Amino acid sequence: MKFKKVAKVLLSCLMAGALFTGCGGDSGSSGGEKPAASSGETKLGMITHLNAGEKQMEEILKMVQEDSGVNLSKYTITYYDSLKLMQMGIESGSVDEISLYSSVADYVKAKNEKFENVSDLTLKTLSDNFCFAVRKDDAALKADLDKVLDEMKSDGSLEKLVKEYITDVDKGKEPPAVEIPMTEGAETIKVGVTGDLPPLDLILADNSPAGFNTALLAEVAKRSGKNIEVVQIESGARATALTSKQIDVIFWVVVPTVDKVPADIDKPEGVELSAPYFKDNVEHLKLKK
């Protein structure tokens, strides 16, 4: 198994513990801290999206609110390129709440008792599908990967991985490293992961890829006969890394399940998304008083 960590494309957007602005797309912002939210508003931290800028995300949230009935108008949103930095943001008081997927929220709460769910928030109707992304001109690669996922869905092995690495795991335990098989002389594809979203995917302290996505990639390598080189990339840098051919695949990309939000709302030009391979709900966490 190969693992590589690439240079951070959006290094200029990073300020440890500070807020992110403009790193997710065409927002027109140069970065830095946002003004404090006005009375009645909640400062919310979110992971940077693949392509949608902040203005576009405001429109998306309006559509989500109309479709779900959940009041999202009170939020002033700040974007972070990693879970670690987002946790630093809430602990420093830069944001009041952080938005996570249920599986990740369970992991964060189990690892750190200072976090709890926002009790007055009902987001169970809000969820995202997880897909992979390739360049549009890599149709053969997409077809090969789609075929493996279809096989895994049909024979139950995908559901088994979900249970083993997400549903039935000890929430406070670090996801185990997963060995991805290598075939001498086979084609190698570079797969970008954030490495910072346990238990979905994680790069351990010893640089070993771990978690659900890595286990899925190991099975993809086994069934497709392709070698997979895992590349860690911050969330906001993924689209650039794909289109500039630093990587061949992004694992993961999320697609909203809300009816009013187009499935391709976050898809960059020249990129194709797979059918979903996983689905998770949205939750918000806050610090205990």
PDB file of C-alpha atoms in Angstrom:
ATOM      1  CA  MET A   1       0.000   0.000   0.000  1.00  0.00           C
ATOM      2  CA  LYS A   2       1.254   3.478  -0.814  1.00  0.00           C
ATOM      3  CA  PHE A   3       0.473   6.668   1.087  1.00  0.00           C
ATOM      4  CA  LYS A   4       1.524  10.162   0.137  1.00  0.00           C
ATOM      5  CA  LYS A   5       0.804  13.560   1.598  1.00  0.00           C
ATOM      6  CA  VAL A   6       0.725  16.385  -0.950  1.00  0.00           C
ATOM      7  CA  ALA A   7       1.572  20.022  -0.416  1.00  0.00           C
ATOM      8  CA  LYS A   8      -1.461  21.995   0.688  1.00  0.00           C
ATOM      9  CA  VAL A   9      -2.842  23.863  -2.303  1.00  0.00           C
ATOM     10  CA  LEU A  10      -4.720  26.342  -0.171  1.00  0.00           C
ATOM     11  CA  LEU A  11      -1.982  27.080   2.350  1.00  0.00           C
ATOM     12  CA  SER A  12      -2.683  30.784   2.076  1.00  0.00           C
ATOM     13  CA  CYS A  13      -6.175  30.170   3.485  1.00  0.00           C
ATOM     14  CA  LEU A  14      -4.873  28.549   6.658  1.00  0.00           C
ATOM     15  CA  MET A  15      -4.628  30.302  10.008  1.00  0.00           C
ATOM     16  CA  ALA A  16      -4.482  27.788  12.831  1.00  0.00           C
ATOM     17  CA  GLY A  17      -7.463  28.222  15.086  1.00  0.00           C
ATOM     18  CA  ALA A  18      -8.802  31.040  12.950  1.00  0.00           C
ATOM     19  CA  LEU A  19     -11.818  31.127  10.683  1.00  0.00           C
ATOM     20  CA  PHE A  20     -11.829  30.142   7.018  1.00  0.00           C
ATOM     21  CA  THR A  21     -13.443  32.327   4.385  1.00  0.00           C
ATOM     22  CA  GLY A  22     -13.371  31.930   0.654  1.00  0.00           C
ATOM     23  CA  CYS A  23     -11.437  28.648   0.567  1.00  0.00           C
ATOM     24  CA  GLY A  24     -14.338  26.608  -0.715  1.00  0.00           C
ATOM     25  CA  GLY A  25     -15.042  28.414  -3.953  1.00  0.00           C
ATOM     26  CA  ASP A  26     -15.897  31.691  -5.604  1.00  0.00           C
ATOM     27  CA  SER A  27     -16.822  33.773  -2.581  1.00  0.00           C
ATOM     28  CA  GLY A  28     -14.684  36.798  -3.283  1.00  0.00           C
ATOM     29  CA  SER A  29     -13.258  36.733   0.247  1.00  0.00           C
ATOM     30  CA  SER A  30      -9.543  36.843   1.001  1.00  0.00           C
ATOM     31  CA  GLY A  31      -9.718  34.862   4.225  1.00  0.00           C
ATOM     32  CA  GLY A  32      -9.370  35.705   7.901  1.00  0.00           C
ATOM     33  CA  GLU A  33     -11.860  36.023  10.724  1.00  0.00           C
ATOM     34  CA  LYS A  34     -15.423  36.989  10.078  1.00  0.00           C
ATOM     35  CA  PRO A  35     -17.207  39.568  12.197  1.00  0.00           C
ATOM     36  CA  ALA A  36     -18.986  38.203  15.221  1.00  0.00           C
ATOM     37  CA  ALA A  37     -22.544  37.080  14.591  1.00  0.00           C
ATOM     38  CA  SER A  38     -25.215  39.581  15.548  1.00  0.00           C
ATOM     39  CA  SER A  39     -27.625  38.941  18.395  1.00  0.00           C
ATOM     40  CA  GLY A  40     -29.834  35.929  17.728  1.00  0.00           C
ATOM     41  CA  GLU A  41     -27.424  34.417  15.209  1.00  0.00           C
ATOM     42  CA  THR A  42     -25.296  31.331  15.717  1.00  0.00           C
ATOM     43  CA  LYS A  43     -21.746  31.051  14.399  1.00  0.00           C
ATOM     44  CA  LEU A  44     -21.532  27.628  12.772  1.00  0.00           C
ATOM     45  CA  GLY A  45     -18.386  25.817  11.622  1.00  0.00           C
ATOM     46  CA  MET A  46     -18.561  23.551   8.563  1.00  0.00           C
ATOM     47  CA  ILE A  47     -16.047  21.572   6.526  1.00  0.00           C
ATOM     48  CA  THR A  48     -15.166  23.302   3.226  1.00  0.00           C
ATOM     49  CA  HIS A  49     -17.170  21.953   0.311  1.00  0.00           C
ATOM     50  CA  LEU A  50     -15.709  20.598  -2.890  1.00  0.00           C
ATOM     51  CA  ASN A  51     -16.725  23.447  -5.173  1.00  0.00           C
ATOM     52  CA  ALA A  52     -19.610  25.550  -3.853  1.00  0.00           C
ATOM     53  CA  GLY A  53     -18.537  28.982  -2.633  1.00  0.00           C
ATOM     54  CA  GLU A  54     -20.001  30.743   0.368  1.00  0.00           C
ATOM     55  CA  LYS A  55     -22.578  32.736  -1.606  1.00  0.00           C
ATOM     56  CA  GLN A  56     -23.714  29.568  -3.354  1.00  0.00           C
ATOM     57  CA  MET A  57     -23.884  27.754  -0.030  1.00  0.00           C
ATOM     58  CA  GLU A  58     -26.208  30.457   1.297  1.00  0.00           C
ATOM     59  CA  GLU A  59     -28.572  29.699  -1.579  1.00  0.00           C
ATOM     60  CA  ILE A  60     -28.270  25.968  -0.899  1.00  0.00           C
ATOM     61  CA  LEU A  61     -29.180  26.473   2.761  1.00  0.00           C
ATOM     62  CA  LYS A  62     -32.237  28.496   1.733  1.00  0.00           C
ATOM     63  CA  MET A  63     -33.385  25.603  -0.456  1.00  0.00           C
ATOM     64  CA  VAL A  64     -32.683  23.118   2.336  1.00  0.00           C
ATOM     65  CA  GLN A  65     -34.726  25.211   4.758  1.00  0.00           C
ATOM     66  CA  GLU A  66     -37.659  25.387   2.351  1.00  0.00           C
ATOM     67  CA  ASP A  67     -37.589  21.633   1.765  1.00  0.00           C
ATOM     68  CA  SER A  68     -36.996  20.465   5.344  1.00  0.00           C
ATOM     69  CA  GLY A  69     -38.693  23.106   7.449  1.00  0.00           C
ATOM     70  CA  VAL A  70     -35.548  23.363   9.611  1.00  0.00           C
ATOM     71  CA  ASN A  71     -34.692  26.986  10.463  1.00  0.00           C
ATOM     72  CA  LEU A  72     -31.217  27.608   9.066  1.00  0.00           C
ATOM     73  CA  SER A  73     -31.481  31.389   8.700  1.00  0.00           C
ATOM     74  CA  LYS A  74     -29.950  32.039  12.123  1.00  0.00           C
ATOM     75  CA  TYR A  75     -26.541  30.648  11.141  1.00  0.00           C
ATOM     76  CA  THR A  76     -23.460  32.625  10.171  1.00  0.00           C
ATOM     77  CA  ILE A  77     -21.267  29.967   8.553  1.00  0.00           C
ATOM     78  CA  THR A  78     -17.493  29.701   8.637  1.00  0.00           C
ATOM     79  CA  TYR A  79     -15.603  27.082   6.627  1.00  0.00           C
ATOM     80  CA  TYR A  80     -12.674  24.967   7.770  1.00  0.00           C
ATOM     81  CA  ASP A  81     -10.438  22.716   5.705  1.00  0.00           C
ATOM     82  CA  SER A  82     -10.135  20.045   8.411  1.00  0.00           C
ATOM     83  CA  LEU A  83     -11.992  18.607  11.378  1.00  0.00           C
ATOM     84  CA  LYS A  84      -8.994  19.356  13.609  1.00  0.00           C
ATOM     85  CA  LEU A  85      -9.051  23.062  12.771  1.00  0.00           C
ATOM     86  CA  MET A  86     -12.827  23.194  13.151  1.00  0.00           C
ATOM     87  CA  GLN A  87     -12.531  21.743  16.661  1.00  0.00           C
ATOM     88  CA  MET A  88      -9.875  24.350  17.429  1.00  0.00           C
ATOM     89  CA  GLY A  89     -12.302  26.985  16.182  1.00  0.00           C
ATOM     90  CA  ILE A  90     -15.096  26.014  18.550  1.00  0.00           C
ATOM     91  CA  GLU A  91     -12.736  25.572  21.496  1.00  0.00           C
ATOM     92  CA  SER A  92     -11.314  29.067  20.916  1.00  0.00           C
ATOM     93  CA  GLY A  93     -14.804  30.568  20.676  1.00  0.00           C
ATOM     94  CA  SER A  94     -14.561  31.467  16.984  1.00  0.00           C
ATOM     95  CA  VAL A  95     -17.740  29.457  16.349  1.00  0.00           C
ATOM     96  CA  ASP A  96     -20.589  28.356  18.622  1.00  0.00           C
ATOM     97  CA  GLU A  97     -21.442  25.044  16.955  1.00  0.00           C
ATOM     98  CA  ILE A  98     -19.899  22.675  14.429  1.00  0.00           C
ATOM     99  CA  SER A  99     -21.744  20.711  11.747  1.00  0.00           C
ATOM    100  CA  LEU A 100     -20.737  17.051  11.378  1.00  0.00           C
ATOM    101  CA  TYR A 101     -22.031  13.763  10.077  1.00  0.00           C
ATOM    102  CA  SER A 102     -23.575  11.503  12.728  1.00  0.00           C
ATOM    103  CA  SER A 103     -20.795   8.916  12.523  1.00  0.00           C
ATOM    104  CA  VAL A 104     -18.136  11.616  12.956  1.00  0.00           C
ATOM    105  CA  ALA A 105     -20.085  13.361  15.729  1.00  0.00           C
ATOM    106  CA  ASP A 106     -20.297  10.080  17.661  1.00  0.00           C
ATOM    107  CA  TYR A 107     -16.524   9.659  17.334  1.00  0.00           C
ATOM    108  CA  VAL A 108     -15.806  13.240  18.458  1.00  0.00           C
ATOM    109  CA  LYS A 109     -18.093  12.963  21.503  1.00  0.00           C
ATOM    110  CA  ALA A 110     -16.612   9.617  22.530  1.00  0.00           C
ATOM    111  CA  LYS A 111     -13.061  10.977  22.280  1.00  0.00           C
ATOM    112  CA  ASN A 112     -13.761  14.275  24.025  1.00  0.00           C
ATOM    113  CA  GLU A 113     -16.389  14.596  26.743  1.00  0.00           C
ATOM    114  CA  LYS A 114     -16.557  18.388  26.433  1.00  0.00           C
ATOM    115  CA  PHE A 115     -18.780  18.074  23.312  1.00  0.00           C
ATOM    116  CA  GLU A 116     -22.522  17.425  23.216  1.00  0.00           C
ATOM    117  CA  ASN A 117     -25.340  17.510  20.671  1.00  0.00           C
ATOM    118  CA  VAL A 118     -27.322  20.694  20.141  1.00  0.00           C
ATOM    119  CA  SER A 119     -30.543  19.530  21.776  1.00  0.00           C
ATOM    120  CA  ASP A 120     -32.884  22.077  20.179  1.00  0.00           C
ATOM    121  CA  LEU A 121     -31.848  21.146  16.660  1.00  0.00           C
ATOM    122  CA  THR A 122     -33.702  18.584  14.570  1.00  0.00           C
ATOM    123  CA  LEU A 123     -31.675  17.707  11.493  1.00  0.00           C
ATOM    124  CA  LYS A 124     -32.586  14.058  11.088  1.00  0.00           C
ATOM    125  CA  THR A 125     -34.288  14.943   7.818  1.00  0.00           C
ATOM    126  CA  LEU A 126     -31.012  16.396   6.531  1.00  0.00           C
ATOM    127  CA  SER A 127     -28.497  13.959   5.134  1.00  0.00           C
ATOM    128  CA  ASP A 128     -25.878  13.602   2.431  1.00  0.00           C
ATOM    129  CA  ASN A 129     -24.934  10.795   0.074  1.00  0.00           C
ATOM    130  CA  PHE A 130     -21.237   9.955  -0.210  1.00  0.00           C
ATOM    131  CA  CYS A 131     -19.853   9.420  -3.718  1.00  0.00           C
ATOM    132  CA  PHE A 132     -16.472   9.374  -5.413  1.00  0.00           C
ATOM    133  CA  ALA A 133     -15.394  11.821  -8.114  1.00  0.00           C
ATOM    134  CA  VAL A 134     -13.218  11.466 -11.222  1.00  0.00           C
ATOM    135  CA  ARG A 135     -12.401  13.715 -14.161  1.00  0.00           C
ATOM    136  CA  LYS A 136     -15.022  13.548 -16.891  1.00  0.00           C
ATOM    137  CA  ASP A 137     -12.468  12.283 -19.419  1.00  0.00           C
ATOM    138  CA  ASP A 138     -11.682   9.282 -17.187  1.00  0.00           C
ATOM    139  CA  ALA A 139     -14.878   7.459 -18.185  1.00  0.00           C
ATOM    140  CA  ALA A 140     -13.188   4.045 -18.217  1.00  0.00           C
ATOM    141  CA  LEU A 141     -11.879   4.503 -14.674  1.00  0.00           C
ATOM    142  CA  LYS A 142     -15.305   5.594 -13.446  1.00  0.00           C
ATOM    143  CA  ALA A 143     -16.891   2.564 -15.103  1.00  0.00           C
ATOM    144  CA  ASP A 144     -14.389   0.218 -13.423  1.00  0.00           C
ATOM    145  CA  LEU A 145     -14.990   1.744  -9.981  1.00  0.00           C
ATOM    146  CA  ASP A 146     -18.773   1.838 -10.460  1.00  0.00           C
ATOM    147  CA  LYS A 147     -18.710  -1.848 -11.382  1.00  0.00           C
ATOM    148  CA  VAL A 148     -16.896  -2.761  -8.158  1.00  0.00           C
ATOM    149  CA  LEU A 149     -19.297  -0.735  -6.012  1.00  0.00           C
ATOM    150  CA  ASP A 150     -22.303  -2.282  -7.767  1.00  0.00           C
ATOM    151  CA  GLU A 151     -20.896  -5.748  -7.071  1.00  0.00           C
ATOM    152  CA  MET A 152     -20.301  -4.891  -3.424  1.00  0.00           C
ATOM    153  CA  LYS A 153     -23.824  -3.554  -3.021  1.00  0.00           C
ATOM    154  CA  SER A 154     -25.279  -6.677  -4.633  1.00  0.00           C
ATOM    155  CA  ASP A 155     -23.312  -9.230  -2.609  1.00  0.00           C
ATOM    156  CA  GLY A 156     -23.723  -7.429   0.736  1.00  0.00           C
ATOM    157  CA  SER A 157     -20.030  -6.725   1.265  1.00  0.00           C
ATOM    158  CA  LEU A 158     -20.532  -2.940   1.222  1.00  0.00           C
ATOM    159  CA  GLU A 159     -23.159  -3.176   3.956  1.00  0.00           C
ATOM    160  CA  LYS A 160     -20.800  -5.426   5.901  1.00  0.00           C
ATOM    161  CA  LEU A 161     -18.044  -2.803   5.770  1.00  0.00           C
ATOM    162  CA  VAL A 162     -20.476  -0.128   6.996  1.00  0.00           C
ATOM    163  CA  LYS A 163     -21.353  -2.295  10.000  1.00  0.00           C
ATOM    164  CA  GLU A 164     -17.732  -3.213  10.720  1.00  0.00           C
ATOM    165  CA  TYR A 165     -16.224   0.250  10.442  1.00  0.00           C
ATOM    166  CA  ILE A 166     -19.103   2.608  11.300  1.00  0.00           C
ATOM    167  CA  THR A 167     -22.239   1.099  12.828  1.00  0.00           C
ATOM    168  CA  ASP A 168     -20.850  -1.511  15.224  1.00  0.00           C
ATOM    169  CA  VAL A 169     -17.513   0.064  16.189  1.00  0.00           C
ATOM    170  CA  ASP A 170     -16.422   1.265  19.616  1.00  0.00           C
ATOM    171  CA  LYS A 171     -17.118   4.976  19.058  1.00  0.00           C
ATOM    172  CA  GLY A 172     -14.155   6.094  21.156  1.00  0.00           C
ATOM    173  CA  LYS A 173     -11.646   3.773  19.552  1.00  0.00           C
ATOM    174  CA  GLU A 174      -9.358   4.960  16.786  1.00  0.00           C
ATOM    175  CA  PRO A 175     -10.167   3.305  13.441  1.00  0.00           C
ATOM    176  CA  PRO A 176      -7.688   0.540  12.628  1.00  0.00           C
ATOM    177  CA  ALA A 177      -5.105   0.828   9.871  1.00  0.00           C
ATOM    178  CA  VAL A 178      -6.101  -1.030   6.712  1.00  0.00           C
ATOM    179  CA  GLU A 179      -3.616  -2.653   4.345  1.00  0.00           C
ATOM    180  CA  ILE A 180      -4.468  -2.051   0.685  1.00  0.00           C
ATOM    181  CA  PRO A 181      -3.224  -4.926  -1.510  1.00  0.00           C
ATOM    182  CA  MET A 182      -0.673  -4.147  -4.223  1.00  0.00           C
ATOM    183  CA  THR A 183      -0.282  -6.045  -7.496  1.00  0.00           C
ATOM    184  CA  GLU A 184       3.104  -5.890  -9.167  1.00  0.00           C
ATOM    185  CA  GLY A 185       2.916  -4.313 -12.615  1.00  0.00           C
ATOM    186  CA  ALA A 186      -0.730  -3.222 -12.240  1.00  0.00           C
ATOM    187  CA  GLU A 187      -2.019   0.260 -13.036  1.00  0.00           C
ATOM    188  CA  THR A 188      -1.737   2.670 -10.090  1.00  0.00           C
ATOM    189  CA  ILE A 189      -4.415   5.255  -9.396  1.00  0.00           C
ATOM    190  CA  LYS A 190      -3.982   8.088  -6.908  1.00  0.00           C
ATOM    191  CA  VAL A 191      -6.966   8.486  -4.590  1.00  0.00           C
ATOM    192  CA  GLY A 192      -7.395  11.672  -2.570  1.00  0.00           C
ATOM    193  CA  VAL A 193      -8.823  11.446   0.948  1.00  0.00           C
ATOM    194  CA  THR A 194      -9.030  14.113   3.642  1.00  0.00           C
ATOM    195  CA  GLY A 195      -7.587  11.726   6.224  1.00  0.00           C
ATOM    196  CA  ASP A 196      -9.322  13.788   8.885  1.00  0.00           C
ATOM    197  CA  LEU A 197     -12.878  12.502   9.135  1.00  0.00           C
ATOM    198  CA  PRO A 198     -12.892   9.450  11.433  1.00  0.00           C
ATOM    199  CA  PRO A 199     -14.339   6.866  11.308  1.00  0.00           C
ATOM    200  CA  LEU A 200     -15.010   7.496   7.593  1.00  0.00           C
ATOM    201  CA  ASP A 201     -11.379   8.078   6.787  1.00  0.00           C
ATOM    202  CA  LEU A 202      -8.284   8.865   8.812  1.00  0.00           C
ATOM    203  CA  ILE A 203      -4.525   9.062   8.393  1.00  0.00           C
ATOM    204  CA  LEU A 204      -3.005   7.740  11.616  1.00  0.00           C
ATOM    205  CA  ALA A 205       0.003   9.244  13.400  1.00  0.00           C
ATOM    206  CA  ASP A 206       2.288   6.710  11.685  1.00  0.00           C
ATOM    207  CA  ASN A 207       0.900   7.808   8.264  1.00  0.00           C
ATOM    208  CA  SER A 208      -1.180   4.630   7.847  1.00  0.00           C
ATOM    209  CA  PRO A 209      -4.587   5.129   6.145  1.00  0.00           C
ATOM    210  CA  ALA A 210      -7.444   3.859   8.309  1.00  0.00           C
ATOM    211  CA  GLY A 211     -11.227   3.722   8.596  1.00  0.00           C
ATOM    212  CA  PHE A 212     -14.190   2.905   6.387  1.00  0.00           C
ATOM    213  CA  ASN A 213     -13.062   4.526   3.133  1.00  0.00           C
ATOM    214  CA  THR A 214      -9.673   2.822   3.327  1.00  0.00           C
ATOM    215  CA  ALA A 215     -11.338  -0.544   3.896  1.00  0.00           C
ATOM    216  CA  LEU A 216     -13.553   0.145   0.895  1.00  0.00           C
ATOM    217  CA  LEU A 217     -10.545   1.136  -1.219  1.00  0.00           C
ATOM    218  CA  ALA A 218      -8.767  -2.072  -0.203  1.00  0.00           C
ATOM    219  CA  GLU A 219     -11.698  -4.066  -1.547  1.00  0.00           C
ATOM    220  CA  VAL A 220     -11.760  -1.933  -4.716  1.00  0.00           C
ATOM    221  CA  ALA A 221      -8.064  -2.683  -5.272  1.00  0.00           C
ATOM    222  CA  LYS A 222      -8.637  -6.389  -4.714  1.00  0.00           C
ATOM    223  CA  ARG A 223     -11.591  -6.626  -7.110  1.00  0.00           C
ATOM    224  CA  SER A 224     -10.377  -4.256  -9.820  1.00  0.00           C
ATOM    225  CA  GLY A 225      -6.759  -5.393  -9.918  1.00  0.00           C
ATOM    226  CA  LYS A 226      -5.612  -1.762  -9.700  1.00  0.00           C
ATOM    227  CA  ASN A 227      -3.011  -0.465  -7.269  1.00  0.00           C
ATOM    228  CA  ILE A 228      -4.236   2.396  -5.094  1.00  0.00           C
ATOM    229  CA  GLU A 229      -1.992   5.148  -3.765  1.00  0.00           C
ATOM    230  CA  VAL A 230      -3.735   7.079  -0.988  1.00  0.00           C
ATOM    231  CA  VAL A 231      -3.043  10.831  -1.019  1.00  0.00           C
ATOM    232  CA  GLN A 232      -4.050  13.069   1.886  1.00  0.00           C
ATOM    233  CA  ILE A 233      -5.526  16.392   0.767  1.00  0.00           C
ATOM    234  CA  GLU A 234      -7.329  19.083   2.707  1.00  0.00           C
ATOM    235  CA  SER A 235     -11.012  19.426   1.909  1.00  0.00           C
ATOM    236  CA  GLY A 236     -10.805  22.725   0.027  1.00  0.00           C
ATOM    237  CA  ALA A 237      -7.898  21.574  -2.147  1.00  0.00           C
ATOM    238  CA  ARG A 238      -9.515  18.406  -3.484  1.00  0.00           C
ATOM    239  CA  ALA A 239     -11.122  19.789  -6.640  1.00  0.00           C
ATOM    240  CA  THR A 240      -7.923  21.532  -7.733  1.00  0.00           C
ATOM    241  CA  ALA A 241      -5.897  18.399  -7.051  1.00  0.00           C
ATOM    242  CA  LEU A 242      -8.259  16.347  -9.226  1.00  0.00           C
ATOM    243  CA  THR A 243      -8.554  18.710 -12.168  1.00  0.00           C
ATOM    244  CA  SER A 244      -4.794  19.385 -12.174  1.00  0.00           C
ATOM    245  CA  LYS A 245      -4.165  15.618 -12.229  1.00  0.00           C
ATOM    246  CA  GLN A 246      -2.332  15.452  -8.905  1.00  0.00           C
ATOM    247  CA  ILE A 247      -4.843  12.703  -8.113  1.00  0.00           C
ATOM    248  CA  ASP A 248      -7.183  10.529 -10.179  1.00  0.00           C
ATOM    249  CA  VAL A 249     -10.087  10.043  -7.760  1.00  0.00           C
ATOM    250  CA  ILE A 250     -11.609  11.931  -4.818  1.00  0.00           C
ATOM    251  CA  PHE A 251     -12.965   9.697  -2.078  1.00  0.00           C
ATOM    252  CA  TRP A 252     -15.294  11.237  -0.664  1.00  0.00           C
ATOM    253  CA  VAL A 253     -17.674  13.794  -2.190  1.00  0.00           C
ATOM    254  CA  VAL A 254     -21.088  14.497  -0.661  1.00  0.00           C
ATOM    255  CA  VAL A 255     -24.375  15.061  -2.482  1.00  0.00           C
ATOM    256  CA  PRO A 256     -27.373  16.521  -0.589  1.00  0.00           C
ATOM    257  CA  THR A 257     -30.468  14.316  -0.428  1.00  0.00           C
ATOM    258  CA  VAL A 258     -32.826  17.300  -0.127  1.00  0.00           C
ATOM    259  CA  ASP A 259     -35.233  17.285  -3.082  1.00  0.00           C
ATOM    260  CA  LYS A 260     -34.906  20.999  -3.902  1.00  0.00           C
ATOM    261  CA  VAL A 261     -31.098  20.940  -4.016  1.00  0.00           C
ATOM    262  CA  PRO A 262     -29.655  19.770  -7.378  1.00  0.00           C
ATOM    263  CA  ALA A 263     -27.432  16.703  -7.038  1.00  0.00           C
ATOM    264  CA  ASP A 264     -24.631  18.418  -8.953  1.00  0.00           C
ATOM    265  CA  ILE A 265     -24.707  21.645  -6.892  1.00  0.00           C
ATOM    266  CA  ASP A 266     -21.177  21.082  -5.567  1.00  0.00           C
ATOM    267  CA  LYS A 267     -19.689  19.418  -8.670  1.00  0.00           C
ATOM    268  CA  PRO A 268     -16.884  21.310 -10.437  1.00  0.00           C
ATOM    269  CA  GLU A 269     -16.866  21.580 -14.223  1.00  0.00           C
ATOM    270  CA  GLY A 270     -15.201  18.613 -15.891  1.00  0.00           C
ATOM    271  CA  VAL A 271     -15.867  16.254 -12.979  1.00  0.00           C
ATOM    272  CA  GLU A 272     -18.208  13.261 -12.757  1.00  0.00           C
ATOM    273  CA  LEU A 273     -19.674  11.740  -9.597  1.00  0.00           C
ATOM    274  CA  SER A 274     -20.421   8.111  -8.884  1.00  0.00           C
ATOM    275  CA  ALA A 275     -23.613   6.619  -7.541  1.00  0.00           C
ATOM    276  CA  PRO A 276     -23.763   6.887  -3.715  1.00  0.00           C
ATOM    277  CA  TYR A 277     -21.952   4.287  -1.626  1.00  0.00           C
ATOM    278  CA  PHE A 278     -22.861   5.624   1.858  1.00  0.00           C
ATOM    279  CA  LYS A 279     -25.372   7.983   3.476  1.00  0.00           C
ATOM    280  CA  ASP A 280     -25.219   9.846   6.789  1.00  0.00           C
ATOM    281  CA  ASN A 281     -27.300  12.385   8.700  1.00  0.00           C
ATOM    282  CA  VAL A 282     -26.196  15.867   9.751  1.00  0.00           C
ATOM    283  CA  GLU A 283     -25.751  16.824  13.412  1.00  0.00           C
ATOM    284  CA  HIS A 284     -24.473  19.879  15.259  1.00  0.00           C
ATOM    285  CA  LEU A 285     -22.213  19.769  18.300  1.00  0.00           C
ATOM    286  CA  LYS A 286     -21.473  22.422  20.897  1.00  0.00           C
ATOM    287  CA  LEU A 287     -19.283  22.674  23.988  1.00  0.00           C
ATOM    288  CA  LYS A 288     -20.874  21.666  27.270  1.00  0.00           C
ATOM    289  CA  LYS A 289     -21.540  24.553  29.607  1.00  0.00           C
TER     290      LYS A 289
END
